[in-house]
Tab-separated table of C-alpha atoms in Angstrom:
chain	number	residue	atom	x	y	z
A	1	MET	CA	48.000	76.368	53.234
A	2	THR	CA	49.547	73.106	51.847
A	3	ARG	CA	47.250	70.216	50.889
A	4	GLU	CA	48.922	68.419	54.123
A	5	LYS	CA	48.035	70.861	55.991
A	6	GLU	CA	44.830	71.934	55.685
A	7	ILE	CA	44.183	68.037	56.080
A	8	GLU	CA	45.723	67.799	59.461
A	9	ARG	CA	43.420	71.123	60.936
A	10	TYR	CA	40.444	68.455	59.046
A	11	VAL	CA	41.458	65.412	61.419
A	12	LEU	CA	41.691	68.189	64.096
A	13	GLU	CA	38.684	68.748	63.855
A	14	HIS	CA	37.384	66.127	63.426
A	15	VAL	CA	38.630	64.405	66.839
A	16	ASP	CA	37.101	64.690	70.468
A	17	GLN	CA	39.090	68.295	72.158
A	18	GLU	CA	42.148	68.214	73.544
A	19	ASP	CA	42.442	67.812	77.423
A	20	PRO	CA	42.696	71.208	78.292
A	21	LEU	CA	45.024	70.554	80.610
A	22	LEU	CA	47.543	68.488	78.188
A	23	GLN	CA	46.688	72.131	76.200
A	24	GLU	CA	48.479	73.471	79.334
A	25	LEU	CA	50.875	71.182	79.639
A	26	ASP	CA	51.213	71.632	75.534
A	27	ARG	CA	51.453	75.594	76.127
A	28	GLU	CA	53.922	75.289	78.696
A	29	THR	CA	55.992	72.639	77.939
A	30	HIS	CA	56.871	74.821	74.833
A	31	LEU	CA	57.399	78.396	76.549
A	32	LYS	CA	59.976	76.524	79.136
A	33	VAL	CA	61.439	72.979	77.462
A	34	LEU	CA	64.155	72.987	75.028
A	35	GLY	CA	63.404	70.551	72.356
A	36	SER	CA	58.899	70.974	72.542
A	37	ARG	CA	58.595	69.647	69.441
A	38	MET	CA	59.638	66.000	71.010
A	39	LEU	CA	56.607	66.767	72.926
A	40	SER	CA	53.898	64.083	71.590
A	41	GLY	CA	50.865	66.289	70.725
A	42	HIS	CA	46.956	66.524	70.459
A	43	LEU	CA	46.580	64.114	67.392
A	44	GLN	CA	49.822	61.652	68.575
A	45	GLY	CA	48.004	61.662	71.733
A	46	GLN	CA	45.007	61.053	71.405
A	47	LEU	CA	46.201	57.553	69.231
A	48	LEU	CA	47.887	56.336	72.285
A	49	THR	CA	45.250	56.833	74.443
A	50	MET	CA	42.694	54.652	72.212
A	51	PHE	CA	45.000	52.591	72.030
A	52	SER	CA	44.824	51.954	75.648
A	53	LYS	CA	41.642	51.299	76.342
A	54	MET	CA	41.390	49.017	73.457
A	55	ILE	CA	44.919	46.661	75.145
A	56	ARG	CA	43.093	47.554	78.939
A	57	PRO	CA	46.689	47.071	80.038
A	58	GLY	CA	47.217	46.439	83.575
A	59	ARG	CA	51.392	47.126	83.215
A	60	ILE	CA	52.576	49.822	80.999
A	61	LEU	CA	56.410	50.386	79.918
A	62	GLU	CA	57.248	54.391	78.320
A	63	LEU	CA	60.933	54.954	77.332
A	64	GLY	CA	60.965	58.477	77.089
A	65	THR	CA	58.718	60.877	79.406
A	66	PHE	CA	59.868	64.281	78.221
A	67	THR	CA	57.722	66.362	80.239
A	68	GLY	CA	54.565	63.900	80.313
A	69	TYR	CA	52.147	64.376	78.065
A	70	SER	CA	52.096	61.083	76.139
A	71	ALA	CA	52.066	59.292	79.775
A	72	ILE	CA	49.081	61.000	80.881
A	73	CYS	CA	47.876	59.964	77.061
A	74	LEU	CA	48.856	56.169	78.115
A	75	ALA	CA	47.397	56.006	81.329
A	76	LYS	CA	43.849	57.484	80.577
A	77	GLY	CA	44.178	53.503	79.758
A	78	LEU	CA	44.768	51.980	82.612
A	79	PRO	CA	42.146	50.061	84.308
A	80	GLU	CA	41.847	49.589	88.108
A	81	GLY	CA	44.685	48.381	89.919
A	82	GLY	CA	48.153	49.589	86.281
A	83	LYS	CA	50.592	50.618	86.251
A	84	LEU	CA	52.183	53.337	83.618
A	85	ILE	CA	56.307	53.298	84.544
A	86	THR	CA	58.177	55.922	82.324
A	87	ILE	CA	61.945	56.048	82.606
A	88	GLU	CA	63.660	59.910	81.510
A	89	LYS	CA	66.982	60.142	81.712
A	90	ASN	CA	66.954	64.067	82.491
A	91	ASP	CA	66.570	65.001	85.672
A	92	GLU	CA	65.444	68.803	85.077
A	93	LEU	CA	61.708	67.424	83.470
A	94	VAL	CA	60.977	65.448	86.858
A	95	ASP	CA	59.258	68.167	88.094
A	96	LEU	CA	57.212	69.763	85.093
A	97	ALA	CA	55.694	66.537	84.476
A	98	GLN	CA	54.728	64.920	88.234
A	99	LYS	CA	53.345	67.945	88.750
A	100	TYR	CA	50.807	67.373	85.666
A	101	PHE	CA	50.392	63.679	86.929
A	102	ALA	CA	49.332	65.635	89.838
A	103	LYS	CA	47.012	67.671	87.697
A	104	THR	CA	45.469	64.811	86.030
A	105	GLY	CA	45.204	62.562	89.332
A	106	LEU	CA	46.764	59.224	87.418
A	107	GLN	CA	50.133	60.039	89.862
A	108	SER	CA	48.873	56.989	91.780
A	109	ARG	CA	48.787	55.649	88.576
A	110	ILE	CA	52.296	56.231	87.393
A	111	GLU	CA	56.076	55.791	88.912
A	112	GLN	CA	58.257	58.474	86.941
A	113	LEU	CA	61.846	56.834	87.532
A	114	VAL	CA	65.974	58.820	86.300
A	115	GLY	CA	68.211	57.400	83.918
A	116	ALA	CA	69.447	55.861	81.454
A	117	ALA	CA	66.582	53.152	80.611
A	118	VAL	CA	69.376	50.534	79.142
A	119	GLU	CA	70.293	50.302	82.664
A	120	ILE	CA	67.189	50.762	84.284
A	121	ILE	CA	65.534	48.194	82.006
A	122	PRO	CA	66.761	45.052	83.807
A	123	THR	CA	66.641	46.369	86.698
A	124	LEU	CA	62.125	45.606	86.223
A	125	SER	CA	61.072	42.824	87.797
A	126	ASP	CA	57.142	43.751	86.013
A	127	ALA	CA	55.783	41.735	83.042
A	128	PHE	CA	53.960	44.303	80.608
A	129	ASP	CA	50.766	44.981	77.723
A	130	LEU	CA	52.146	47.996	76.134
A	131	VAL	CA	55.160	49.525	75.901
A	132	PHE	CA	55.463	52.900	74.733
A	133	MET	CA	58.693	53.343	73.065
A	134	ASP	CA	60.335	57.341	72.579
A	135	ALA	CA	63.380	57.531	73.714
A	136	ASP	CA	66.998	58.485	72.400
A	137	LYS	CA	67.171	57.081	69.189
A	138	ARG	CA	70.462	54.775	68.780
A	139	GLU	CA	69.149	52.498	71.762
A	140	TYR	CA	65.940	51.923	70.077
A	141	SER	CA	67.255	47.762	68.984
A	142	ASP	CA	68.773	47.662	72.520
A	143	TYR	CA	65.766	48.969	74.357
A	144	TYR	CA	63.264	45.859	72.116
A	145	ASN	CA	66.180	43.655	72.840
A	146	LEU	CA	65.743	43.979	76.554
A	147	ILE	CA	61.936	44.365	76.993
A	148	PHE	CA	61.165	41.616	74.166
A	149	ASP	CA	60.947	39.233	77.076
A	150	LYS	CA	59.542	41.236	79.964
A	151	VAL	CA	56.105	41.698	76.957
A	152	HIS	CA	53.452	39.016	77.198
A	153	SER	CA	52.500	37.693	74.390
A	154	GLY	CA	49.831	39.346	72.899
A	155	GLY	CA	51.307	42.149	74.469
A	156	TYR	CA	52.021	45.553	71.999
A	157	ILE	CA	55.527	47.814	72.196
A	158	ILE	CA	55.157	51.217	70.048
A	159	ALA	CA	57.801	53.046	69.148
A	160	ASP	CA	57.473	56.744	67.777
A	161	ASN	CA	59.020	58.269	65.370
A	162	THR	CA	59.958	55.245	62.869
A	163	LEU	CA	61.041	57.540	59.438
A	164	TRP	CA	62.334	59.888	61.055
A	165	SER	CA	61.589	62.616	58.979
A	166	GLY	CA	61.617	60.454	55.600
A	167	LYS	CA	65.578	60.036	56.641
A	168	VAL	CA	64.972	56.193	56.541
A	169	LEU	CA	64.822	57.177	52.621
A	170	ASP	CA	68.425	58.827	52.281
A	171	ALA	CA	71.906	57.285	52.233
A	172	PRO	CA	72.804	58.324	56.296
A	173	VAL	CA	75.299	61.329	56.892
A	174	HIS	CA	78.963	60.295	58.259
A	175	GLY	CA	78.476	60.533	61.995
A	176	ASP	CA	73.660	60.556	62.420
A	177	ASP	CA	73.606	57.957	64.490
A	178	GLN	CA	69.955	58.735	65.703
A	179	THR	CA	69.183	57.892	62.001
A	180	LEU	CA	70.907	54.679	62.291
A	181	GLY	CA	69.956	53.356	64.703
A	182	ILE	CA	65.887	54.005	64.073
A	183	ILE	CA	67.058	52.245	60.255
A	184	ALA	CA	69.045	48.732	61.986
A	185	PHE	CA	65.498	49.092	64.702
A	186	ASN	CA	63.548	49.559	61.535
A	187	GLU	CA	65.005	46.151	59.746
A	188	MET	CA	65.827	43.597	62.812
A	189	VAL	CA	61.404	43.979	63.891
A	190	LYS	CA	60.697	43.994	60.347
A	191	ASN	CA	62.970	40.377	60.122
A	192	ASP	CA	61.598	39.835	63.169
A	193	SER	CA	59.669	36.441	63.775
A	194	ARG	CA	57.918	36.500	66.244
A	195	VAL	CA	56.129	39.990	66.106
A	196	GLU	CA	53.749	40.947	63.966
A	197	LYS	CA	54.351	45.183	62.646
A	198	VAL	CA	53.126	47.713	61.175
A	199	ILE	CA	54.047	51.475	60.088
A	200	LEU	CA	51.397	54.313	60.733
A	201	PRO	CA	52.701	57.224	59.067
A	202	LEU	CA	51.507	59.549	61.382
A	203	ARG	CA	53.514	62.248	61.969
A	204	ASP	CA	56.950	61.076	62.444
A	205	GLY	CA	56.040	57.906	62.135
A	206	MET	CA	54.697	55.413	64.855
A	207	THR	CA	54.722	51.077	64.493
A	208	VAL	CA	52.703	48.745	66.524
A	209	ILE	CA	54.120	45.304	66.966
A	210	ARG	CA	52.611	42.429	68.391
A	211	LYS	CA	54.502	39.999	70.649
A	212	LYS	CA	52.658	36.194	68.827
């Protein structure tokens, strides 16, 4: 076992245990869904829950539901009357996510929308305290521009996969639009004086952005 894997195991042994329902969702996702590695997983899920409980957001927007793991983790920090809107373009994943929203008892706090985020975001009238971006990497800059005015001052945007398996360090391969999208997004946020930002080297990278 590599040193990195040993450290990861040590960390997981010293944080709160994974919710049994999230363990079940993790297993079912890996058994039934292609691209199961996109699921947030225990450590990142714990961090999202911690962020949500610290921020105490009244409204959360999530871009990229997948099978619902991260939505459940984020929704755990909602106060009474809070709401999470989550957008997923793959309609084949809706039933699986909805099943676990119900199992966790959070279905009344989670509204799931199906379609392209770039088309749905302009239709939303809510203002958000927390946004979690984990959808099409080619469109990260578009998401950022579309949601920015819908985020309260002092609110947060968390963008996942911003180190993109280290590909941000290399010259992008021709046609690798996902990597190009992440690099363009990172540069845009770096140069945006309207926000404070930090990149956490957790898993595939997570950028935490605070709107001034």
